[in-house]
Amino acid sequence: MTASRALRRAKDVSPATIAKVEAAAASVGYVGNALAQSLSSKRTDLVAVIMPSLTNTVFPEVLAGIAEATEARGLQPVFGLSEYDKQKELKAIRSLLAWKPAAFLVPGVDQLDEAKKLLADSGIPVVQVMDLTDDPIDSCVGFSHRQAGYDMAVALLAKGVTRFGYVGAALERDLRAAKRRAGFAQALEEQGHRFVCEYTVASTATMALGGELMGGVLDQSKPVEAVYFANDDMAAGGVFECLRREVKVPDDVVIAGFNGLEVTDSLPVQIVTARSPRYLMGLTAGELVASNVLDNTPRARRIELEPTLDFGDFH
Amino acid sequence: MTASRALRRAKDVSPATIAKVEAAAASVGYVGNALAQSLSSKRTDLVAVIMPSLTNTVFPEVLAGIAEATEARGLQPVFGLSEYDKQKELKAIRSLLAWKPAAFLVPGVDQLDEAKKLLADSGIPVVQVMDLTDDPIDSCVGFSHRQAGYDMAVALLAKGVTRFGYVGAALERDLRAAKRRAGFAQALEEQGHRFVCEYTVASTATMALGGELMGGVLDQSKPVEAVYFANDDMAAGGVFECLRREVKVPDDVVIAGFNGLEVTDSLPVQIVTARSPRYLMGLTAGELVASNVLDNTPRARRIELEPTLDFGDFH
DNA sequence: CTGAAAGCGCTAACAA
DNA sequence: TTGTTAGCGCTTTCAG
């Protein structure tokens, strides 16, 4: 018992005893057992995190923020992948819940009802990250994707652009990209316009695919002044396609994306984009649960961050 | 006791009982306690994984492979970040070990001696991923970075290129990039050559930095036929810088990188690169520990994968 | 096929 | 300041 207290640096242990215990522990190569510690104390330092994927750079960036914030507070992230599949997400939630995490972070706000119930009933802080809703399970940290799309359209319309093409991929799975598209389309409609053409496919959004679909936009007959891409990866592919065809960006066609990725900044031409605060979202969500768990802070319902519009070379 | 067996679908339980137990569990919303299960059974399904960073796309890709392979076998990844810092790595190893994982995956082969001892003494399968050594803690899965650099130089020399520049960043921390550089330099030396100029800085390797340093190479007076970059991110930045200055790639200068990233493929000009099998490395390492743990397979000492050289537009 | 006993390694609560 | 007792929620082992 004294050893247990000494190793946890509890008070009421004499310095001499602490030293003796630590020396003994070191000499034996003692490694505590977190399973027993948690079972006995009925507390864990685990934070469960689910991400849709790791191949899209956006998610690792959010995860990095989460890991940074939680590890700084001595919490341990455990994670699972949903692969954009709500059933897999449910399974992952169920199996992570068995580890009795101190908090749970999930991507977006569109979980299955069963998953929401599971999380709500768990009694631990739950943060829905990367999107917003008025009716979170517990808390949400992010920004409105619908609004982001809407704002982009309004900004471009204000510059006099009216003939838009749209390029996207896997919108059935990437609900947030679909919301941006919907917001964009709504703004167009409100001002009496609509997409001149849309090129979307079911396969995964990649740069190569962005280039390919941009080719489609350029090949079809209706003139287009700007193309709104599902994200910057695809938009970068679109830029490369323009470079190949010697189509001038943004003079011949304006390329607009979303995220503000590193590629975007290094491109020979700066596209229009909305920079999403990915790392910051992760950091904020991580700190939120850390303070919920460690400081017993009240759970914020809704923390709204904002993407920042960047017109790049388009003036 | 019967309920416990029924939920684990152990044999020697009547179907009727199983059904009854499952119905009861569902109606109560029962969620097992993995802490107690593991403590009691002295087995966990946890796989500890350490990564240097998540902001460099390479690591999430490896992690995705690991997660894919382990989750497919019912194992649960728990992860920590080392931020390229060997001390932080040691701390992460120590705290993850307390969870009594069934296996441990660490990046590279250059852990601190103390960390190696900790892992070796743990008795669980340990896989060093992304690099090779003749003397692994237990097993290693990856390829030789030194060899990769060497091979790249030999291939380029064989094409008659002799005047090389080098661009890199953070080589004190990114040991694998440093090994590639060393292998490259060795091949040069063996054929009586050396880098005409080297531009390296301590800050993090990014596209923007690659462009900046490429500017340095182009601005200095000694002619250079090819530039070897620490990785494709920096190389892409180099390409963009050339585009900006209207320096023709590969006619005026050959750009060589490492990794075979997605950007690389979408660039308007295909650079020379060596494609590293990142996802495959993760998958292989994950499957290795899964079979070690679940099937009691003997631990492979060394699994060598190979990067594939791609000359892109350079013929 | 089902159940009773013991214990995994630790900590909370209380006693000395 | 240190030690004793009980028990966290489960599984292993053995008995019925």
GROMACS .gro file of C-alpha atoms in nm, chain B residues 84-241:
model
  158
  399TYR     CA    1   1.074   1.282  -3.335
  400ASP     CA    2   1.206   1.309  -2.980
  401LYS     CA    3   1.374   0.998  -2.836
  402GLN     CA    4   1.301   1.103  -2.480
  403LYS     CA    5   0.934   1.153  -2.553
  404GLU     CA    6   0.939   0.821  -2.729
  405LEU     CA    7   1.075   0.656  -2.417
  406LYS     CA    8   0.806   0.817  -2.204
  407ALA     CA    9   0.537   0.708  -2.448
  408ILE     CA   10   0.670   0.353  -2.450
  409ARG     CA   11   0.670   0.344  -2.074
  410SER     CA   12   0.315   0.469  -2.036
  411LEU     CA   13   0.177   0.247  -2.310
  412LEU     CA   14   0.348  -0.055  -2.157
  413ALA     CA   15   0.139  -0.003  -1.844
  414TRP     CA   16  -0.166  -0.100  -2.048
  415LYS     CA   17  -0.011  -0.442  -2.096
  416PRO     CA   18  -0.052  -0.441  -2.472
  417ALA     CA   19  -0.033  -0.770  -2.657
  418ALA     CA   20   0.225  -0.626  -2.897
  419PHE     CA   21   0.423  -0.308  -2.956
  420LEU     CA   22   0.504  -0.124  -3.279
  421VAL     CA   23   0.768   0.148  -3.285
  422PRO     CA   24   0.897   0.370  -3.566
  423GLY     CA   25   1.244   0.295  -3.698
  424VAL     CA   26   1.528   0.111  -3.534
  425ASP     CA   27   1.695   0.391  -3.340
  426GLN     CA   28   1.532   0.386  -2.999
  427LEU     CA   29   1.725   0.477  -2.685
  428ASP     CA   30   1.897   0.179  -2.521
  429GLU     CA   31   1.669   0.217  -2.223
  430ALA     CA   32   1.366   0.202  -2.448
  431LYS     CA   33   1.498  -0.106  -2.625
  432LYS     CA   34   1.558  -0.279  -2.294
  433LEU     CA   35   1.209  -0.191  -2.172
  434LEU     CA   36   1.057  -0.337  -2.486
  435ALA     CA   37   1.277  -0.644  -2.488
  436ASP     CA   38   1.199  -0.716  -2.123
  437SER     CA   39   0.827  -0.680  -2.178
  438GLY     CA   40   0.818  -1.021  -2.340
  439ILE     CA   41   0.560  -0.919  -2.601
  440PRO     CA   42   0.617  -0.910  -2.978
  441VAL     CA   43   0.789  -0.586  -3.075
  442VAL     CA   44   0.807  -0.469  -3.434
  443GLN     CA   45   1.032  -0.187  -3.548
  444VAL     CA   46   0.861  -0.046  -3.854
  445MET     CA   47   0.991   0.164  -4.147
  446ASP     CA   48   1.358   0.079  -4.128
  447LEU     CA   49   1.579  -0.228  -4.110
  448THR     CA   50   1.860  -0.346  -3.887
  449ASP     CA   51   2.048  -0.672  -3.843
  450ASP     CA   52   1.989  -0.649  -3.474
  451PRO     CA   53   1.619  -0.584  -3.411
  452ILE     CA   54   1.471  -0.585  -3.063
  453ASP     CA   55   1.248  -0.859  -3.192
  454SER     CA   56   1.135  -0.806  -3.551
  455CYS     CA   57   1.165  -0.529  -3.805
  456VAL     CA   58   0.956  -0.454  -4.112
  457GLY     CA   59   1.067  -0.198  -4.365
  458PHE     CA   60   1.347  -0.119  -4.602
  459SER     CA   61   1.697   0.021  -4.572
  460HIS     CA   62   1.692   0.396  -4.611
  461ARG     CA   63   2.065   0.405  -4.662
  462GLN     CA   64   2.027   0.157  -4.946
  463ALA     CA   65   1.738   0.357  -5.092
  464GLY     CA   66   1.957   0.667  -5.108
  465TYR     CA   67   2.244   0.466  -5.248
  466ASP     CA   68   2.028   0.309  -5.518
  467MET     CA   69   1.889   0.644  -5.623
  468ALA     CA   70   2.238   0.787  -5.670
  469VAL     CA   71   2.358   0.483  -5.863
  470ALA     CA   72   2.056   0.502  -6.094
  471LEU     CA   73   2.107   0.871  -6.162
  472LEU     CA   74   2.483   0.833  -6.211
  473ALA     CA   75   2.412   0.554  -6.459
  474LYS     CA   76   2.216   0.807  -6.663
  475GLY     CA   77   2.521   1.027  -6.680
  476VAL     CA   78   2.427   1.282  -6.418
  477THR     CA   79   2.724   1.379  -6.204
  478ARG     CA   80   2.660   1.727  -6.065
  479PHE     CA   81   2.419   1.693  -5.772
  480GLY     CA   82   2.274   1.935  -5.525
  481TYR     CA   83   2.108   1.824  -5.202
  482VAL     CA   84   1.811   1.981  -5.024
  483GLY     CA   85   1.692   1.862  -4.687
  484ALA     CA   86   1.557   1.967  -4.350
  485ALA     CA   87   1.562   1.857  -3.989
  486LEU     CA   88   1.812   1.578  -4.056
  487GLU     CA   89   1.910   1.562  -3.688
  488ARG     CA   90   1.559   1.449  -3.609
  489ASP     CA   91   1.460   1.273  -3.926
  490LEU     CA   92   1.717   0.997  -3.902
  491ARG     CA   93   1.575   0.805  -4.195
  492ALA     CA   94   1.614   1.103  -4.430
  493ALA     CA   95   1.970   1.142  -4.301
  494LYS     CA   96   2.038   0.777  -4.384
  495ARG     CA   97   1.912   0.826  -4.738
  496ARG     CA   98   2.138   1.126  -4.778
  497ALA     CA   99   2.434   0.930  -4.642
  498GLY     CA  100   2.369   0.639  -4.880
  499PHE     CA  101   2.340   0.879  -5.171
  500ALA     CA  102   2.664   1.056  -5.075
  501GLN     CA  103   2.844   0.725  -5.042
  502ALA     CA  104   2.748   0.618  -5.394
  503LEU     CA  105   2.867   0.953  -5.524
  504GLU     CA  106   3.196   0.915  -5.345
  505GLU     CA  107   3.248   0.563  -5.475
  506GLN     CA  108   3.233   0.706  -5.825
  507GLY     CA  109   3.454   1.002  -5.745
  508HIS     CA  110   3.184   1.264  -5.706
  509ARG     CA  111   3.029   1.468  -5.429
  510PHE     CA  112   2.740   1.708  -5.378
  511VAL     CA  113   2.809   2.033  -5.559
  512CYS     CA  114   2.607   2.215  -5.295
  513GLU     CA  115   2.387   2.126  -5.002
  514TYR     CA  116   2.104   2.328  -4.858
  515THR     CA  117   1.979   2.198  -4.527
  516VAL     CA  118   1.806   2.370  -4.238
  517ALA     CA  119   1.694   2.260  -3.896
  518SER     CA  120   1.326   2.348  -3.936
  519THR     CA  121   1.055   2.107  -4.049
  520ALA     CA  122   1.049   1.977  -4.405
  521THR     CA  123   0.762   2.137  -4.594
  522MET     CA  124   0.680   2.208  -4.956
  523ALA     CA  125   0.729   2.579  -4.903
  524LEU     CA  126   1.072   2.516  -4.755
  525GLY     CA  127   1.162   2.288  -5.045
  526GLY     CA  128   1.080   2.571  -5.282
  527GLU     CA  129   1.281   2.818  -5.081
  528LEU     CA  130   1.591   2.600  -5.067
  529MET     CA  131   1.555   2.513  -5.435
  530GLY     CA  132   1.573   2.887  -5.491
  531GLY     CA  133   1.906   2.880  -5.314
  532VAL     CA  134   2.035   2.605  -5.538
  533LEU     CA  135   1.930   2.797  -5.849
  534ASP     CA  136   2.073   3.123  -5.723
  535GLN     CA  137   2.421   2.997  -5.641
  536SER     CA  138   2.684   2.996  -5.911
  537LYS     CA  139   2.793   2.633  -5.950
  538PRO     CA  140   2.591   2.452  -6.214
  539VAL     CA  141   2.380   2.159  -6.094
  540GLU     CA  142   2.224   1.890  -6.310
  541ALA     CA  143   2.006   1.730  -6.049
  542VAL     CA  144   1.884   1.794  -5.697
  543TYR     CA  145   1.818   1.516  -5.447
  544PHE     CA  146   1.554   1.616  -5.193
  545ALA     CA  147   1.502   1.470  -4.849
  546ASN     CA  148   1.150   1.372  -4.952
  547ASP     CA  149   0.875   1.430  -5.205
  548ASP     CA  150   0.713   1.713  -5.012
  549MET     CA  151   1.024   1.920  -5.042
  550ALA     CA  152   1.078   1.800  -5.399
  551ALA     CA  153   0.727   1.915  -5.494
  552GLY     CA  154   0.814   2.256  -5.353
  553GLY     CA  155   1.126   2.245  -5.566
  554VAL     CA  156   0.920   2.172  -5.875
  555PHE     CA  157   0.687   2.462  -5.802
  556GLU     CA  158   0.986   2.693  -5.764
   0.00000   0.00000   0.00000
